Amino acid sequence: MIRMMILLIVLGTTLGAMAYGRAKTRSKSLEDWALGGRKMGTLVFWFLNAGEIYTTFAVLGISGFAWAYGAPAYLAFTSVSLSAAVGYWLTPRIHAYGRRHGLITQADFFAHRYQSRWLGMVVACAGLIALTVYIQIQVTALTFIVRLVAGPVIGGTWAAVIAVAVMLAFVFLAGLRSAAFAAGVKDVLMLIVVAVLAFGVAGMVGASSMLDVFARVQDLYPAATRFPGLQPHAGLSLVWLSTSAINVAIGTYIFPHMFQLCFSAGSSETIKRNTVLQPIYSLSYFFIILLGFAALLAGTRPEGGDLNALLLTFVVQHCPVWLIGLFAGTASLLALVPGSVLMLTCGSIFARNIVRPVWRDMDDRRELLVSRCSMVGFAAAALWLALGASASLVEVGLSAYAAIGMLVPGVYLAFITRRVSGLAVMAGLIAGYAVLWVPMIGKALGAIFVEWEIGLVAVLCNLVVTLVAMLLLPAADRGAK
């Protein structure tokens, strides 16, 4: 029954998404495939935007983080609300600039705003690296589900291959519109599942209510309810929480796929309404953290101590068969929808900002074909990363935010001042990536900024270098309006 429910949910949503997407997609251009014709309305855009927040990182990752570390999982509450506040100012500006100049990708934005094709290619490469790491999160989570469905018949490698293949099927033909359909199905199902689990979890662990679950955790594991949590040596203090939340907030809408989502909106009002309502989603983290704490009380131990599999293990051990199937099928969509959008974005960037500048006479039809085919390569790269991964989904997610955060100064300054140049942005990028990737520099700054999220330290170094370069470079090197 479990396998049947999972297959029914996944296959039903996949077929429905492909049919919906194909019916709505008339043009054979990259713009229509990757942006849905720039006509996404309030409801569709809500599901797409929320779909990029309510992912396996949120559900499987945060619940496992709460089980393993305790209070540091509260990062989820702060980061989503702060992201929405930042997004209210930033995303309408991204949308307006993209519509005014007919942009499709984030790299298009940098190339046009700073009048620098080479900077666009550099940003494209940076975005592809961060997106591939982010796809790894979704592949890892979906692999758990595939193994649950298939049992011991399929090993981890083949389970991951199947997971990647299903992700590709979601958007290969119909593009963003198919992901929008699936995002709506996923969000509705997930809210139902989380509510059912949350209201029944007290009985599963012998508590009298949801609040009693927290009270029992406080009595039995007092370190879990305060910072630095269950593992003090991990350095997850209030300083870490504050700096990580800020880094996530300023970086959420800097991801290349979030740029494309902004470009896809029908109007700036659609975006503003979504950012006003988006913090509602952060309320669901109360229930997700509750489930992680309940697993702690129940003594749940996932196979191999893998905290990414914690919630799935807890559900399998304590829930009826029908609920296990519903949860696993819905969790599959949590990985499939964001993963497919990420792959679509990778394909768009590769075709438009890596291949097209070299292949000057490439027409729209060939550009779309290159974009679709290149997704296979990025899927393979994410598969390779997932097979060798051992870190938690939250840790992998924060590393992706750190990598993409290097584009923060270039985006924000683009809407604040006309003085910043492409060369100044490039100087900042070099400085920021040096902090992240040169161990000696990272360790030296880590000794100064104790327990800070290293991604935020890198962003600050990037910003300082960018501002200094802006003041030193000739005034003639300006960007486009």
PDB file of N, CA and C in Angstrom, residues 42 296 300 324-325 375 457:
ATOM      1  N   THR A  42      -1.066  35.689  -9.505  1.00  0.00           N
ATOM      2  CA  THR A  42      -0.817  35.676  -8.055  1.00  0.00           C
ATOM      3  C   THR A  42      -0.811  34.269  -7.476  1.00  0.00           C
ATOM      4  N   LEU A 296      13.077  12.825  18.996  1.00  0.00           N
ATOM      5  CA  LEU A 296      14.080  12.780  20.067  1.00  0.00           C
ATOM      6  C   LEU A 296      13.508  12.072  21.296  1.00  0.00           C
ATOM      7  N   THR A 300      14.172   7.752  18.390  1.00  0.00           N
ATOM      8  CA  THR A 300      14.352   7.355  16.992  1.00  0.00           C
ATOM      9  C   THR A 300      15.817   7.453  16.583  1.00  0.00           C
ATOM     10  N   ILE A 324       2.061   6.802   6.130  1.00  0.00           N
ATOM     11  CA  ILE A 324       3.438   6.649   5.647  1.00  0.00           C
ATOM     12  C   ILE A 324       3.479   6.873   4.140  1.00  0.00           C
ATOM     13  N   GLY A 325       2.536   6.259   3.429  1.00  0.00           N
ATOM     14  CA  GLY A 325       2.496   6.414   1.982  1.00  0.00           C
ATOM     15  C   GLY A 325       2.228   7.845   1.565  1.00  0.00           C
ATOM     16  N   MET A 375      20.615  20.117 -19.255  1.00  0.00           N
ATOM     17  CA  MET A 375      20.092  19.740 -17.937  1.00  0.00           C
ATOM     18  C   MET A 375      20.554  18.349 -17.538  1.00  0.00           C
ATOM     19  N   VAL A 457      30.584  36.512   6.478  1.00  0.00           N
ATOM     20  CA  VAL A 457      31.919  37.126   6.539  1.00  0.00           C
ATOM     21  C   VAL A 457      32.435  37.365   5.118  1.00  0.00           C
TER      22      VAL A 457
END
